Amino acid sequence: FLRLEPTPGYFLTRRLGAGKIGTVYLAERTGLVHKLACKIIKEGGLKLGWERELEKVLQLRGVDNVVQYHSHDSALDQDHRPYSYVMFEYIDGDNLNTFEEKHPEEVDMAFIESLLSTILNVLFACKSQNIFHGDLHAGNVLIASPDPRVRNGRRKIFVSDFGYGGFHNAIIPKGDF
């Protein structure tokens, strides 16, 4: 999917990671500098009710520390095979698993307190909207690099991928808390 243009002006330039139903790429806009994260789901990868992920994120629009939705659609790849995509806010950093491997010295008590506080705040927002994340794990917690434009910038923590936290199979999802 690299170099694909899922939405006008945005080209997939780098693979960022993969989950159970899709692969996430960096989508960079030509001309005006802008980056988004683009989740690509191959044909047949979407299950009934997949739109619920987008509904959850839209209900949390504007909540701090929640990766924000941008747009979605379906298209054809270079070989004319159908796929679906969802564009999200791009977080420049790593998921919690990778962050801990790369920066073990930064995982101290202050970081852990900030991490827990952030996740609990996001879960409070979810609960207030009757939203069940259902897939909360270290791969869906993103640690943003400090913003170089901000004086004394710090890392920021985000929760992403409000996916298939429901009873779409025989497995009961784990509780968020």
N, CA, C and O atoms as a DFTB+ gen file, in Angstrom:
708 C
 N C O
     1  1       0.808      -1.217       0.000
     2  2       0.000       0.000       0.000
     3  2       0.846       1.275       0.000
     4  3       0.304       2.367      -0.162
     5  1       2.168       1.156       0.179
     6  2       3.012       2.346       0.157
     7  2       2.853       3.084      -1.161
     8  3       2.705       2.472      -2.219
     9  1       2.885       4.399      -1.084
    10  2       2.712       5.320      -2.204
    11  2       1.275       5.417      -2.695
    12  3       1.000       6.167      -3.632
    13  1       0.350       4.675      -2.083
    14  2      -1.063       4.746      -2.440
    15  2      -1.622       6.097      -1.987
    16  3      -1.151       6.669      -1.003
    17  1      -2.622       6.600      -2.703
    18  2      -3.284       7.863      -2.374
    19  2      -4.748       7.563      -2.009
    20  3      -5.633       7.675      -2.857
    21  1      -5.002       7.180      -0.734
    22  2      -6.363       6.794      -0.364
    23  2      -7.366       7.944      -0.440
    24  3      -8.522       7.741      -0.809
    25  1      -6.930       9.128      -0.096
    26  2      -7.779      10.313      -0.173
    27  2      -6.974      11.395      -0.893
    28  3      -5.755      11.444      -0.732
    29  1      -7.605      12.250      -1.669
    30  2      -6.864      13.208      -2.502
    31  2      -5.811      14.006      -1.740
    32  3      -6.098      14.649      -0.730
    33  1      -4.586      13.945      -2.255
    34  2      -3.478      14.706      -1.723
    35  2      -2.685      14.027      -0.622
    36  3      -1.621      14.522      -0.250
    37  1      -3.167      12.903      -0.082
    38  2      -2.473      12.187       0.988
    39  2      -1.908      10.876       0.455
    40  3      -2.638      10.040      -0.078
    41  1      -0.592      10.713       0.609
    42  2       0.081       9.505       0.132
    43  2       0.645       8.725       1.323
    44  3       1.170       9.306       2.272
    45  1       0.524       7.398       1.249
    46  2       1.052       6.543       2.309
    47  2       2.561       6.432       2.138
    48  3       3.045       5.966       1.107
    49  1       3.303       6.866       3.160
    50  2       4.755       6.957       3.021
    51  2       5.529       5.992       3.920
    52  3       6.696       5.704       3.656
    53  1       4.879       5.484       4.993
    54  2       5.598       4.607       5.906
    55  2       4.611       3.753       6.680
    56  3       3.556       4.229       7.100
    57  1       4.963       2.490       6.865
    58  2       4.138       1.587       7.680
    59  2       4.432       1.887       9.145
    60  3       5.592       1.919       9.556
    61  1       3.366       2.110       9.941
    62  2       3.532       2.439      11.355
    63  2       3.292       1.247      12.269
    64  3       3.888       1.160      13.342
    65  1       2.422       0.326      11.853
    66  2       2.109      -0.827      12.694
    67  2       0.929      -1.591      12.127
    68  3       0.345      -1.208      11.113
    69  1       0.593      -2.674      12.799
    70  2      -0.518      -3.507      12.332
    71  2      -1.258      -4.082      13.527
    72  3      -0.687      -4.295      14.597
    73  1      -2.546      -4.327      13.314
    74  2      -3.391      -4.950      14.323
    75  2      -4.098      -6.141      13.721
    76  3      -3.694      -6.656      12.677
    77  1      -5.151      -6.575      14.380
    78  2      -5.863      -7.766      13.927
    79  2      -6.594      -7.566      12.608
    80  3      -6.680      -8.494      11.804
    81  1      -7.126      -6.356      12.371
    82  2      -7.919      -6.172      11.150
    83  2      -7.278      -5.277      10.110
    84  3      -7.762      -5.207       8.980
    85  1      -6.201      -4.590      10.463
    86  2      -5.642      -3.679       9.478
    87  2      -4.218      -3.268       9.784
    88  3      -3.636      -3.627      10.808
    89  1      -3.685      -2.501       8.854
    90  2      -2.334      -1.978       8.961
    91  2      -2.415      -0.457       8.946
    92  3      -3.189       0.123       8.186
    93  1      -1.608       0.187       9.794
    94  2      -1.618       1.640       9.894
    95  2      -0.384       2.195       9.204
    96  3       0.736       1.725       9.407
    97  1      -0.623       3.212       8.380
    98  2       0.439       3.878       7.625
    99  2       0.441       5.369       7.937
   100  3      -0.576       5.927       8.350
   101  1       1.582       6.006       7.738
   102  2       1.667       7.447       7.786
   103  2       1.183       7.959       6.438
   104  3       1.675       7.532       5.393
   105  1       0.217       8.875       6.460
   106  2      -0.302       9.500       5.238
   107  2       0.137      10.961       5.256
   108  3      -0.247      11.726       6.140
   109  1       0.943      11.335       4.269
   110  2       1.465      12.699       4.217
   111  2       0.856      13.447       3.040
   112  3       0.749      12.926       1.930
   113  1       0.463      14.673       3.315
   114  2      -0.164      15.509       2.296
   115  2       0.913      16.193       1.459
   116  3       1.939      16.638       1.972
   117  1       0.654      16.262       0.186
   118  2       1.567      16.995      -0.693
   119  2       1.189      18.473      -0.636
   120  3       0.039      18.814      -0.357
   121  1       2.134      19.328      -0.893
   122  2       1.860      20.766      -0.832
   123  2       1.871      21.233       0.604
   124  3       2.939      21.387       1.195
   125  1       0.702      21.461       1.178
   126  2       0.610      21.857       2.583
   127  2       1.068      20.695       3.447
   128  3       0.590      19.572       3.280
   129  1       1.981      20.949       4.361
   130  2       2.521      19.877       5.199
   131  2       1.469      19.471       6.225
   132  3       1.057      20.278       7.058
   133  1       1.041      18.218       6.156
   134  2       0.067      17.678       7.106
   135  2       0.208      16.165       7.117
   136  3       0.401      15.539       6.075
   137  1       0.112      15.587       8.305
   138  2       0.248      14.141       8.452
   139  2      -0.978      13.578       9.154
   140  3      -1.522      14.190      10.073
   141  1      -1.402      12.397       8.704
   142  2      -2.479      11.647       9.334
   143  2      -2.035      10.196       9.447
   144  3      -1.117       9.762       8.750
   145  1      -2.684       9.458      10.317
   146  2      -2.489       8.011      10.380
   147  2      -3.631       7.387       9.592
   148  3      -4.790       7.765       9.763
   149  1      -3.305       6.442       8.736
   150  2      -4.302       5.819       7.867
   151  2      -4.349       4.319       8.135
   152  3      -3.381       3.602       7.879
   153  1      -5.478       3.854       8.650
   154  2      -5.666       2.423       8.880
   155  2      -6.275       1.833       7.617
   156  3      -7.365       2.224       7.200
   157  1      -5.556       0.880       7.006
   158  2      -6.008       0.202       5.797
   159  2      -6.553      -1.174       6.183
   160  3      -5.890      -1.949       6.873
   161  1      -7.771      -1.459       5.724
   162  2      -8.393      -2.751       5.966
   163  2      -8.682      -3.376       4.604
   164  3      -9.461      -2.847       3.810
   165  1      -8.038      -4.509       4.357
   166  2      -8.226      -5.185       3.074
   167  2      -9.650      -5.699       2.939
   168  3     -10.364      -5.865       3.928
   169  1     -10.048      -5.946       1.702
   170  2     -11.386      -6.470       1.417
   171  2     -11.653      -7.708       2.269
   172  3     -10.819      -8.609       2.364
   173  1     -12.820      -7.732       2.878
   174  2     -13.213      -8.861       3.712
   175  2     -12.748      -8.742       5.149
   176  3     -13.075      -9.601       5.968
   177  1     -11.993      -7.701       5.483
   178  2     -11.466      -7.539       6.827
   179  2     -12.415      -6.867       7.799
   180  3     -12.198      -6.907       9.010
   181  1     -13.473      -6.245       7.272
   182  2     -14.418      -5.558       8.146
   183  2     -15.557      -6.481       8.535
   184  3     -16.104      -7.208       7.706
   185  1     -15.903      -6.439       9.813
   186  2     -17.014      -7.228      10.307
   187  2     -18.235      -6.324      10.465
   188  3     -18.105      -5.102      10.550
   189  1     -19.395      -6.921      10.502
   190  2     -20.631      -6.190      10.706
   191  2     -20.513      -5.322      11.957
   192  3     -20.090      -5.804      13.008
   193  1     -20.879      -4.064      11.850
   194  2     -20.822      -3.155      12.986
   195  2     -19.504      -2.432      13.165
   196  3     -19.283      -1.815      14.207
   197  1     -18.613      -2.491      12.171
   198  2     -17.304      -1.867      12.299
   199  2     -17.403      -0.356      12.497
   200  3     -16.494       0.259      13.055
   201  1     -18.495       0.238      12.044
   202  2     -18.662       1.678      12.174
   203  2     -18.749       2.118      13.629
   204  3     -18.569       3.297      13.934
   205  1     -19.024       1.178      14.529
   206  2     -19.129       1.500      15.948
   207  2     -17.824       2.104      16.470
   208  3     -17.854       2.961      17.353
   209  1     -16.677       1.668      15.936
   210  2     -15.400       2.259      16.336
   211  2     -15.405       3.758      16.066
   212  3     -14.963       4.546      16.902
   213  1     -15.903       4.147      14.900
   214  2     -15.929       5.562      14.543
   215  2     -16.924       6.326      15.402
   216  3     -16.658       7.458      15.807
   217  1     -18.070       5.710      15.683
   218  2     -19.073       6.351      16.534
   219  2     -18.500       6.628      17.921
   220  3     -18.734       7.694      18.489
   221  1     -17.751       5.669      18.466
   222  2     -17.140       5.849      19.788
   223  2     -16.198       7.051      19.777
   224  3     -16.259       7.901      20.665
   225  1     -15.335       7.117      18.779
   226  2     -14.350       8.199      18.718
   227  2     -15.050       9.543      18.502
   228  3     -14.638      10.555      19.068
   229  1     -16.106       9.553      17.687
   230  2     -16.835      10.804      17.472
   231  2     -17.518      11.276      18.753
   232  3     -17.600      12.481      18.993
   233  1     -18.008      10.357      19.575
   234  2     -18.599      10.735      20.854
   235  2     -17.546      11.315      21.793
   236  3     -17.878      12.042      22.729
   237  1     -16.287      10.995      21.545
   238  2     -15.183      11.489      22.381
   239  2     -14.421      12.627      21.705
   240  3     -13.326      12.987      22.139
   241  1     -14.999      13.197      20.640
   242  2     -14.335      14.298      19.929
   243  2     -14.031      15.425      20.909
   244  3     -14.902      15.861      21.662
   245  1     -12.794      15.886      20.890
   246  2     -12.384      16.989      21.749
   247  2     -11.907      16.567      23.128
   248  3     -11.413      17.401      23.887
   249  1     -12.044      15.286      23.470
   250  2     -11.550      14.817      24.770
   251  2     -10.034      14.688      24.675
   252  3      -9.508      14.048      23.764
   253  1      -9.342      15.302      25.626
   254  2      -7.882      15.208      25.649
   255  2      -7.447      13.751      25.681
   256  3      -8.104      12.910      26.294
   257  1      -6.361      13.466      25.031
   258  2      -5.696      12.164      25.078
   259  2      -6.430      11.055      24.340
   260  3      -6.121       9.881      24.542
   261  1      -7.391      11.395      23.494
   262  2      -8.048      10.418      22.628
   263  2      -7.622      10.737      21.196
   264  3      -7.772      11.872      20.743
   265  1      -7.094       9.744      20.485
   266  2      -6.699       9.946      19.094
   267  2      -7.965      10.245      18.288
   268  3      -8.920       9.468      18.309
   269  1      -7.965      11.369      17.584
   270  2      -9.168      11.861      16.917
   271  2      -9.338      11.324      15.486
   272  3      -8.376      11.142      14.740
   273  1     -10.593      11.084      15.152
   274  2     -11.007      10.608      13.821
   275  2     -10.947      11.761      12.833
   276  3     -11.223      12.906      13.193
   277  1     -10.587      11.462      11.585
   278  2     -10.544      12.477      10.530
   279  2     -11.565      12.176       9.431
   280  3     -12.422      13.010       9.141
   281  1     -11.479      10.987       8.815
   282  2     -12.400      10.633       7.726
   283  2     -12.263       9.143       7.421
   284  3     -11.376       8.471       7.948
   285  1     -13.152       8.635       6.564
   286  2     -13.052       7.238       6.134
   287  2     -13.743       7.072       4.785
   288  3     -14.554       7.905       4.380
   289  1     -13.409       5.987       4.100
   290  2     -14.033       5.684       2.811
   291  2     -13.528       4.330       2.336
   292  3     -12.806       3.636       3.051
   293  1     -13.912       3.970       1.139
   294  2     -13.423       2.769       0.463
   295  2     -12.811       3.194      -0.855
   296  3     -13.158       4.239      -1.404
   297  1     -11.894       2.375      -1.361
   298  2     -11.222       2.700      -2.626
   299  2     -10.669       1.418      -3.226
   300  3     -10.877       0.323      -2.703
   301  1      -9.952       1.582      -4.345
   302  2      -9.291       0.462      -5.017
   303  2      -7.783       0.687      -4.962
   304  3      -7.311       1.811      -5.135
   305  1      -7.026      -0.390      -4.720
   306  2      -5.570      -0.262      -4.697
   307  2      -5.017      -0.272      -6.129
   308  3      -5.778      -0.237      -7.096
   309  1      -3.684      -0.319      -6.251
   310  2      -3.039      -0.267      -7.566
   311  2      -3.456      -1.433      -8.463
   312  3      -3.443      -1.310      -9.688
   313  1      -3.827      -2.570      -7.852
   314  2      -4.263      -3.746      -8.617
   315  2      -5.772      -3.846      -8.706
   316  3      -6.314      -4.901      -9.034
   317  1      -6.455      -2.734      -8.411
   318  2      -7.922      -2.626      -8.490
   319  2      -8.653      -3.545      -7.524
   320  3      -9.780      -3.963      -7.788
   321  1      -8.006      -3.861      -6.394
   322  2      -8.658      -4.625      -5.324
   323  2      -9.249      -3.633      -4.329
   324  3      -8.607      -2.637      -3.996
   325  1     -10.465      -3.893      -3.851
   326  2     -11.093      -2.958      -2.908
   327  2     -10.476      -3.041      -1.509
   328  3     -10.020      -4.097      -1.070
   329  1     -10.478      -1.916      -0.837
   330  2     -10.046      -1.827       0.553
   331  2     -10.811      -0.684       1.197
   332  3     -11.379       0.158       0.502
   333  1     -10.827      -0.655       2.511
   334  2     -11.416       0.455       3.262
   335  2     -10.296       1.133       4.033
   336  3      -9.268       0.521       4.322
   337  1     -10.503       2.391       4.361
   338  2      -9.498       3.102       5.138
   339  2     -10.169       4.064       6.107
   340  3     -11.276       4.549       5.872
   341  1      -9.469       4.323       7.199
   342  2      -9.899       5.312       8.184
   343  2      -8.692       6.196       8.475
   344  3      -7.599       5.706       8.759
   345  1      -8.909       7.499       8.399
   346  2      -7.854       8.465       8.689
   347  2      -8.058       8.992      10.112
   348  3      -9.156       9.386      10.504
   349  1      -6.952       8.983      10.869
   350  2      -6.954       9.460      12.242
   351  2      -5.856      10.494      12.422
   352  3      -4.949      10.604      11.596
   353  1      -5.946      11.248      13.505
   354  2      -4.877      12.136      13.920
   355  2      -3.583      11.316      14.008
   356  3      -3.585      10.195      14.517
   357  1      -2.498      11.877      13.517
   358  2      -1.203      11.207      13.594
   359  2      -0.516      11.588      14.896
   360  3      -0.373      12.770      15.208
   361  1      -0.093      10.588      15.651
   362  2       0.654      10.803      16.894
   363  2       2.093      10.404      16.620
   364  3       2.384       9.239      16.351
   365  1       2.992      11.378      16.689
   366  2       4.414      11.134      16.433
   367  2       5.043      10.557      17.695
   368  3       5.380      11.292      18.623
   369  1       5.196       9.256      17.721
   370  2       5.764       8.594      18.885
   371  2       5.662       7.089      18.740
   372  3       5.696       6.563      17.628
   373  1       5.537       6.398      19.859
   374  2       5.493       4.936      19.871
   375  2       4.335       4.462      20.734
   376  3       3.816       5.204      21.567
   377  1       3.938       3.199      20.519
   378  2       2.984       2.633      21.462
   379  2       3.737       2.319      22.753
   380  3       4.967       2.347      22.795
   381  1       2.977       2.020      23.800
   382  2       3.586       1.825      25.118
   383  2       4.600       0.682      25.126
   384  3       5.641       0.787      25.774
   385  1       4.307      -0.409      24.414
   386  2       5.266      -1.530      24.347
   387  2       6.609      -1.082      23.794
   388  3       7.654      -1.337      24.392
   389  1       6.575      -0.416      22.656
   390  2       7.805       0.021      21.990
   391  2       8.510       1.101      22.804
   392  3       9.736       1.104      22.916
   393  1       7.727       2.017      23.370
   394  2       8.313       3.089      24.184
   395  2       9.117       2.506      25.341
   396  3      10.237       2.943      25.606
   397  1       8.547       1.522      26.027
   398  2       9.225       0.916      27.172
   399  2      10.524       0.230      26.747
   400  3      11.506       0.249      27.488
   401  1      10.531      -0.374      25.560
   402  2      11.744      -1.023      25.059
   403  2      12.816       0.011      24.696
   404  3      13.996      -0.193      24.981
   405  1      12.404       1.126      24.065
   406  2      13.347       2.141      23.607
   407  2      13.826       3.072      24.719
   408  3      14.966       3.535      24.697
   409  1      12.948       3.347      25.695
   410  2      13.242       4.361      26.717
   411  2      12.971       3.841      28.124
   412  3      12.201       4.462      28.857
   413  1      13.575       2.723      28.529
   414  2      13.261       2.174      29.864
   415  2      13.583       3.144      31.005
   416  3      12.948       3.098      32.059
   417  1      14.554       4.007      30.794
   418  2      14.932       4.963      31.845
   419  2      13.843       6.005      32.102
   420  3      13.826       6.624      33.165
   421  1      12.936       6.206      31.146
   422  2      11.859       7.188      31.317
   423  2      10.630       6.602      31.997
   424  3       9.728       7.343      32.390
   425  1      10.585       5.289      32.140
   426  2       9.435       4.648      32.780
   427  2       9.698       4.619      34.285
   428  3      10.079       3.599      34.860
   429  1       9.476       5.784      34.895
   430  2       9.662       5.939      36.333
   431  2       8.295       6.170      36.989
   432  3       7.266       6.091      36.319
   433  1       8.284       6.452      38.283
   434  2       7.014       6.619      38.999
   435  2       6.199       7.795      38.459
   436  3       4.974       7.708      38.385
   437  1       6.853       8.882      38.085
   438  2       6.129      10.038      37.544
   439  2       5.450       9.666      36.226
   440  3       4.302      10.044      35.987
   441  1       6.159       8.926      35.373
   442  2       5.580       8.481      34.104
   443  2       4.393       7.557      34.353
   444  3       3.340       7.711      33.735
   445  1       4.566       6.600      35.257
   446  2       3.495       5.639      35.548
   447  2       2.271       6.357      36.114
   448  3       1.139       6.024      35.763
   449  1       2.490       7.334      36.981
   450  2       1.369       8.115      37.522
   451  2       0.645       8.866      36.406
   452  3      -0.585       8.876      36.359
   453  1       1.400       9.488      35.519
   454  2       0.811      10.211      34.388
   455  2       0.045       9.264      33.466
   456  3      -1.050       9.583      33.003
   457  1       0.632       8.099      33.207
   458  2      -0.006       7.089      32.361
   459  2      -1.340       6.648      32.952
   460  3      -2.358       6.635      32.260
   461  1      -1.334       6.288      34.227
   462  2      -2.559       5.817      34.872
   463  2      -3.606       6.919      34.946
   464  3      -4.786       6.666      34.702
   465  1      -3.196       8.120      35.274
   466  2      -4.124       9.243      35.346
   467  2      -4.771       9.509      33.988
   468  3      -5.981       9.722      33.901
   469  1      -3.968       9.494      32.940
   470  2      -4.482       9.728      31.589
   471  2      -5.473       8.647      31.183
   472  3      -6.565       8.954      30.703
   473  1      -5.105       7.396      31.370
   474  2      -5.993       6.294      30.982
   475  2      -7.295       6.355      31.781
   476  3      -8.373       6.154      31.221
   477  1      -7.205       6.628      33.078
   478  2      -8.427       6.727      33.890
   479  2      -9.302       7.901      33.447
   480  3     -10.528       7.792      33.461
   481  1      -8.694       9.012      33.057
   482  2      -9.474      10.146      32.545
   483  2     -10.192       9.781      31.251
   484  3     -11.355      10.141      31.066
   485  1      -9.515       9.071      30.357
   486  2     -10.152       8.643      29.111
   487  2     -11.273       7.644      29.415
   488  3     -12.348       7.723      28.821
   489  1     -11.027       6.712      30.330
   490  2     -12.073       5.747      30.686
   491  2     -13.262       6.424      31.373
   492  3     -14.399       5.979      31.218
   493  1     -13.011       7.492      32.128
   494  2     -14.105       8.264      32.711
   495  2     -14.955       8.872      31.594
   496  3     -16.183       8.808      31.638
   497  1     -14.295       9.462      30.593
   498  2     -15.028      10.036      29.455
   499  2     -15.828       8.948      28.736
   500  3     -16.972       9.173      28.340
   501  1     -15.225       7.773      28.568
   502  2     -15.932       6.650      27.930
   503  2     -17.168       6.272      28.736
   504  3     -18.264       6.139      28.194
   505  1     -16.975       6.105      30.019
   506  2     -18.092       5.690      30.875
   507  2     -19.215       6.721      30.843
   508  3     -20.390       6.352      30.850
   509  1     -18.873       8.003      30.809
   510  2     -19.895       9.045      30.779
   511  2     -20.736       8.989      29.506
   512  3     -21.864       9.482      29.478
   513  1     -20.183       8.384      28.452
   514  2     -20.890       8.263      27.177
   515  2     -21.368       6.833      26.910
   516  3     -21.814       6.519      25.806
   517  1     -21.272       5.973      27.919
   518  2     -21.641       4.557      27.785
   519  2     -20.851       3.865      26.678
   520  3     -21.385       3.055      25.921
   521  1     -19.573       4.202      26.606
   522  2     -18.671       3.612      25.619
   523  2     -17.790       2.589      26.317
   524  3     -17.270       2.834      27.405
   525  1     -17.631       1.448      25.680
   526  2     -16.745       0.404      26.160
   527  2     -15.590       0.327      25.180
   528  3     -15.800       0.007      24.011
   529  1     -14.370       0.614      25.629
   530  2     -13.225       0.550      24.715
   531  2     -13.058      -0.873      24.220
   532  3     -13.067      -1.115      23.013
   533  1     -12.907      -1.811      25.132
   534  2     -12.889      -3.226      24.798
   535  2     -11.606      -3.773      24.221
   536  3     -11.494      -4.984      24.028
   537  1     -10.636      -2.928      23.940
   538  2      -9.382      -3.412      23.374
   539  2      -8.227      -2.598      23.945
   540  3      -7.282      -2.256      23.234
   541  1      -8.313      -2.295      25.223
   542  2      -7.311      -1.459      25.866
   543  2      -6.107      -2.302      26.273
   544  3      -6.194      -3.149      27.162
   545  1      -4.993      -2.053      25.610
   546  2      -3.735      -2.740      25.905
   547  2      -2.593      -1.819      25.495
   548  3      -2.823      -0.777      24.881
   549  1      -1.377      -2.195      25.829
   550  2      -0.213      -1.334      25.610
   551  2      -0.012      -0.949      24.145
   552  3       0.563       0.103      23.866
   553  1      -0.470      -1.773      23.206
   554  2      -0.350      -1.429      21.793
   555  2      -1.281      -0.314      21.371
   556  3      -1.047       0.336      20.352
   557  1      -2.344      -0.079      22.146
   558  2      -3.305       0.982      21.841
   559  2      -3.141       2.211      22.730
   560  3      -3.996       3.097      22.747
   561  1      -2.041       2.254      23.461
   562  2      -1.677       3.444      24.235
   563  2      -0.444       4.024      23.546
   564  3       0.588       3.362      23.437
   565  1      -0.565       5.265      23.086
   566  2       0.512       5.904      22.329
   567  2       1.191       6.967      23.169
   568  3       0.536       7.739      23.869
   569  1       2.518       6.997      23.091
   570  2       3.318       7.981      23.816
   571  2       3.927       8.916      22.768
   572  3       4.824       8.534      22.017
   573  1       3.419      10.147      22.738
   574  2       3.887      11.123      21.752
   575  2       5.235      11.700      22.167
   576  3       5.492      11.935      23.348
   577  1       6.075      11.918      21.188
   578  2       7.346      12.606      21.425
   579  2       7.052      14.048      21.823
   580  3       6.014      14.588      21.443
   581  1       7.948      14.683      22.585
   582  2       7.721      16.090      22.943
   583  2       7.607      16.953      21.682
   584  3       8.342      16.751      20.715
   585  1       6.694      17.904      21.703
   586  2       6.487      18.813      20.574
   587  2       7.630      19.828      20.567
   588  3       7.775      20.595      21.520
   589  1       8.445      19.845      19.504
   590  2       9.590      20.756      19.476
   591  2       9.186      22.231      19.407
   592  3      10.016      23.113      19.626
   593  1       7.913      22.499      19.102
   594  2       7.435      23.890      19.018
   595  2       7.077      24.461      20.387
   596  3       6.882      25.667      20.532
   597  1       6.991      23.581      21.396
   598  2       6.564      24.005      22.729
   599  2       7.771      24.077      23.659
   600  3       8.543      23.125      23.773
   601  1       7.920      25.222      24.319
   602  2       9.012      25.387      25.284
   603  2       8.807      24.400      26.427
   604  3       7.712      24.309      26.983
   605  1       9.841      23.671      26.774
   606  2       9.773      22.638      27.815
   607  2       8.693      21.597      27.507
   608  3       7.994      21.117      28.399
   609  1       8.578      21.261      26.208
   610  2       7.574      20.282      25.798
   611  2       7.782      18.928      26.468
   612  3       8.911      18.518      26.735
   613  1       6.686      18.252      26.731
   614  2       6.733      16.943      27.381
   615  2       6.031      15.918      26.513
   616  3       5.279      16.263      25.602
   617  1       6.285      14.673      26.805
   618  2       5.576      13.594      26.143
   619  2       4.105      13.650      26.542
   620  3       3.762      14.058      27.652
   621  1       3.243      13.233      25.615
   622  2       1.814      13.203      25.893
   623  2       1.315      11.799      25.604
   624  3       1.802      11.133      24.690
   625  1       0.352      11.357      26.378
   626  2      -0.178       9.999      26.275
   627  2      -1.549      10.040      25.609
   628  3      -2.381      10.887      25.934
   629  1      -1.780       9.110      24.667
   630  2      -3.053       9.023      23.948
   631  2      -3.577       7.595      23.978
   632  3      -2.804       6.638      24.027
   633  1      -4.895       7.465      23.948
   634  2      -5.549       6.165      23.821
   635  2      -6.139       6.105      22.421
   636  3      -6.767       7.059      21.959
   637  1      -5.933       4.977      21.751
   638  2      -6.393       4.821      20.375
   639  2      -7.186       3.525      20.200
   640  3      -7.355       2.741      21.134
   641  1      -7.656       3.335      18.991
   642  2      -8.255       2.081      18.523
   643  2      -9.416       1.594      19.391
   644  3      -9.297       0.613      20.125
   645  1     -10.523       2.297      19.290
   646  2     -11.740       1.937      20.021
   647  2     -12.512       0.904      19.217
   648  3     -13.676       1.105      18.871
   649  1     -11.844      -0.205      18.927
   650  2     -12.314      -1.200      17.982
   651  2     -13.466      -2.063      18.400
   652  3     -14.530      -1.575      18.782
   653  1     -13.247      -3.325      18.326
   654  2     -14.314      -4.304      18.405
   655  2     -14.592      -4.759      19.818
   656  3     -14.611      -5.961      20.083
   657  1     -14.808      -3.831      20.732
   658  2     -15.125      -4.182      22.110
   659  2     -16.581      -4.551      22.241
   660  3     -17.369      -3.788      22.799
   661  1     -16.939      -5.677      21.749
   662  2     -18.322      -6.125      21.813
   663  2     -18.376      -7.618      21.735
   664  3     -17.348      -8.293      21.773
   665  1     -19.552      -8.127      21.628
   666  2     -19.766      -9.567      21.635
   667  2     -19.965     -10.059      20.202
   668  3     -21.003     -10.640      19.885
   669  1     -18.971      -9.828      19.330
   670  2     -19.084     -10.248      17.937
   671  2     -18.594     -11.674      17.727
   672  3     -18.665     -12.204      16.618
   673  1     -18.094     -12.299      18.801
   674  2     -17.695     -13.701      18.723
   675  2     -17.998     -14.332      20.080
   676  3     -18.639     -13.700      20.920
   677  1     -17.562     -15.532      20.301
   678  2     -17.885     -16.265      21.523
   679  2     -17.068     -15.822      22.731
   680  3     -17.326     -16.255      23.854
   681  1     -16.078     -14.954      22.498
   682  2     -15.190     -14.520      23.581
   683  2     -15.753     -13.270      24.239
   684  3     -16.077     -12.301      23.553
   685  1     -15.873     -13.282      25.552
   686  2     -16.331     -12.110      26.292
   687  2     -15.154     -11.143      26.418
   688  3     -14.082     -11.534      26.881
   689  1     -15.342      -9.882      26.008
   690  2     -14.225      -8.936      26.081
   691  2     -13.823      -8.653      27.525
   692  3     -14.645      -8.715      28.439
   693  1     -12.544      -8.343      27.710
   694  2     -12.038      -7.969      29.032
   695  2     -12.581      -6.596      29.406
   696  3     -12.820      -5.758      28.537
   697  1     -12.771      -6.375      30.682
   698  2     -13.218      -5.067      31.151
   699  2     -12.125      -4.039      31.006
   700  3     -10.948      -4.352      31.188
   701  1     -12.495      -2.813      30.679
   702  2     -11.522      -1.746      30.485
   703  2     -10.743      -1.439      31.771
   704  3      -9.523      -1.282      31.738
   705  1     -11.446      -1.354      32.887
   706  2     -10.776      -0.986      34.129
   707  2      -9.884      -2.090      34.651
   708  3      -9.249      -1.931      35.693
